[in-house]
Coordinates of N, CA and C in Angstrom, one line a residue:
M13 N 47.5 -18.7 61.4 CA 47.2 -18.1 60.0 C 46.0 -17.1 60.5
A14 N 46.1 -15.8 60.1 CA 45.3 -14.9 60.6 C 43.8 -15.0 59.4
A15 N 42.8 -14.8 60.1 CA 41.5 -14.8 59.3 C 41.4 -13.7 58.4
S16 N 40.8 -14.0 57.3 CA 40.7 -12.8 56.3 C 39.5 -11.8 56.5
R17 N 39.6 -10.7 56.4 CA 38.3 -9.8 57.0 C 37.5 -9.3 55.4
T18 N 36.2 -9.4 55.6 CA 35.5 -9.1 54.5 C 34.6 -8.0 54.8
T19 N 34.7 -6.9 53.7 CA 34.0 -5.8 54.1 C 33.2 -5.5 52.9
T20 N 31.9 -4.8 53.0 CA 30.9 -4.9 52.0 C 31.0 -3.2 51.9
V21 N 31.2 -2.8 50.6 CA 31.2 -1.2 50.3 C 30.0 -1.0 49.3
T22 N 28.8 0.0 49.7 CA 28.2 0.2 48.7 C 28.4 1.7 47.9
V23 N 28.3 1.4 46.7 CA 28.9 2.8 46.1 C 27.7 2.9 44.8
P24 N 27.1 4.2 45.0 CA 26.4 4.5 43.8 C 27.0 4.5 42.3
I25 N 26.2 4.2 41.6 CA 26.9 3.9 40.1 C 26.1 4.5 39.0
T26 N 26.4 4.7 37.9 CA 25.7 4.9 36.7 C 26.1 4.0 35.6
V27 N 25.0 3.4 34.7 CA 25.5 2.6 33.5 C 24.5 3.2 32.5
E28 N 25.4 3.0 31.4 CA 24.7 3.5 30.2 C 25.3 2.7 28.8
C29 N 24.5 2.9 27.8 CA 25.1 2.2 26.5 C 25.5 3.2 25.6
D30 N 26.8 3.3 25.2 CA 27.0 4.5 24.3 C 26.5 4.3 22.8
E31 N 26.8 5.4 21.9 CA 26.2 5.4 20.6 C 27.0 4.1 19.7
D32 N 28.1 3.3 20.1 CA 28.7 2.4 19.6 C 28.4 1.1 20.1
G33 N 27.3 1.1 21.0 CA 26.8 0.0 21.5 C 27.7 -0.7 22.6
T34 N 28.7 0.1 23.1 CA 29.7 -0.4 24.6 C 28.8 -0.1 25.8
W35 N 28.8 -0.8 26.7 CA 28.2 -0.5 27.9 C 29.4 0.2 28.9
C36 N 28.8 1.2 29.7 CA 29.8 1.9 30.3 C 29.4 2.1 31.6
A37 N 30.1 1.8 32.8 CA 29.5 2.0 34.0 C 30.6 2.8 34.9
H38 N 29.9 3.7 35.8 CA 31.0 4.8 36.5 C 30.5 4.6 37.9
A39 N 31.6 5.0 38.9 CA 31.2 5.2 40.1 C 32.3 6.1 40.6
Q40 N 31.9 6.9 41.6 CA 32.5 7.9 42.6 C 32.8 7.4 43.8
L41 N 34.1 7.0 44.2 CA 34.4 6.3 45.4 C 34.7 7.5 46.4
R42 N 35.4 8.5 46.0 CA 35.5 9.6 46.8 C 35.5 11.0 45.9
P43 N 35.7 12.1 46.4 CA 35.3 13.1 45.4 C 36.4 13.4 44.4
D44 N 37.6 12.9 44.8 CA 38.6 12.9 43.4 C 39.0 11.5 43.2
V45 N 38.4 10.4 43.5 CA 38.7 9.1 43.1 C 37.5 8.4 42.5
G46 N 37.4 8.2 41.2 CA 36.2 7.4 40.6 C 36.9 6.4 39.8
A47 N 35.8 5.5 39.5 CA 36.3 4.4 38.6 C 35.4 4.2 37.4
H48 N 35.8 3.4 36.3 CA 35.1 3.2 34.9 C 35.2 1.8 34.8
G49 N 34.3 1.2 34.4 CA 34.1 -0.1 33.5 C 33.5 0.0 32.3
E50 N 33.9 -1.0 31.3 CA 33.2 -1.0 30.0 C 33.0 -2.4 29.5
G51 N 32.2 -2.7 28.8 CA 32.1 -4.1 28.3 C 31.2 -4.1 27.0
A52 N 31.0 -5.3 26.4 CA 30.3 -5.4 25.4 C 28.6 -5.6 25.8
T53 N 28.5 -5.9 27.1 CA 27.3 -5.9 28.0 C 27.2 -5.3 29.2
E54 N 26.0 -4.9 29.9 CA 26.0 -4.4 30.9 C 26.8 -5.1 32.1
Q55 N 26.5 -6.4 32.0 CA 27.0 -7.3 33.1 C 28.9 -7.3 33.0
E56 N 29.1 -7.2 31.7 CA 30.5 -6.9 31.7 C 31.1 -5.6 32.0
A57 N 30.4 -4.7 31.9 CA 30.7 -3.3 32.2 C 30.6 -3.2 33.6
L58 N 29.7 -3.8 34.4 CA 29.6 -3.8 35.9 C 30.9 -4.7 36.4
D59 N 31.2 -5.9 35.8 CA 32.2 -6.8 36.5 C 33.6 -5.8 36.3
D60 N 33.8 -5.1 35.0 CA 35.0 -4.4 34.9 C 35.0 -3.2 36.1
L61 N 33.7 -2.6 36.2 CA 33.8 -1.5 37.3 C 34.1 -2.1 38.8
R62 N 33.5 -3.4 39.0 CA 33.8 -3.8 40.3 C 35.3 -4.3 40.5
E63 N 36.0 -4.7 39.6 CA 37.3 -4.9 39.5 C 38.2 -3.6 39.9
A64 N 37.7 -2.6 39.0 CA 38.4 -1.0 39.3 C 38.2 -0.7 40.7
L65 N 37.1 -0.9 41.2 CA 36.8 -0.3 42.5 C 37.5 -1.1 43.4
V66 N 37.6 -2.6 43.4 CA 38.5 -3.3 44.4 C 39.8 -3.0 44.5
G67 N 40.5 -2.5 43.3 CA 41.7 -2.0 43.2 C 42.1 -0.6 43.8
L68 N 41.0 0.4 43.6 CA 41.1 1.6 44.3 C 40.9 1.4 45.7
I69 N 40.0 0.6 46.3 CA 39.6 0.5 47.8 C 41.0 -0.2 48.3
E70 N 41.9 -1.2 47.7 CA 42.9 -1.6 48.0 C 44.0 -0.5 48.2
E71 N 44.0 0.4 47.3 CA 45.0 1.5 47.1 C 44.6 2.5 48.2
F72 N 43.4 3.1 48.3 CA 42.9 4.3 49.2 C 42.1 4.0 50.4
G73 N 41.8 2.7 50.5 CA 41.2 2.1 51.6 C 39.5 2.5 51.6
V74 N 38.9 1.9 52.4 CA 37.4 1.9 52.6 C 37.1 3.5 52.9
P75 N 36.1 3.9 52.0 CA 35.6 5.2 52.2 C 34.7 5.3 53.1
R76 N 34.6 6.6 53.9 CA 33.6 6.7 55.2 C 32.3 6.7 54.6
E77 N 31.4 6.2 55.2 CA 29.9 6.1 54.8 C 28.9 6.8 56.0
L78 N 28.0 7.5 55.6 CA 27.0 8.1 56.1 C 25.6 7.7 55.8
S79 N 24.7 7.1 56.3 CA 23.3 6.6 55.8 C 22.3 7.7 56.3
V80 N 21.6 8.0 55.6 CA 20.4 9.1 55.8 C 19.3 8.5 55.3
T81 N 18.2 8.7 56.3 CA 16.7 8.1 55.9 C 15.8 9.4 55.9
V82 N 15.3 9.5 54.5 CA 14.3 10.8 54.4 C 13.0 10.4 54.1
A83 N 12.1 11.1 54.3 CA 10.7 10.8 54.0 C 10.5 11.1 52.6
A84 N 9.9 10.3 51.9 CA 9.6 10.3 50.4 C 8.3 11.2 50.1

């Protein structure tokens, strides 16, 4: 039995509450590949977004990353 591999992917997100009280969360995985989640609470929107991102990563693969440190 093969061991499963776990990868952590950090994706910047935005979260906001619309005028109807629905929480919306957005993330851009790649330039033309983004994900959206929504829910009655901020946590529900984040959970929905997380599920959408997992599906996109399974379909398109893990995005390339580059970390940059800048002086503030």
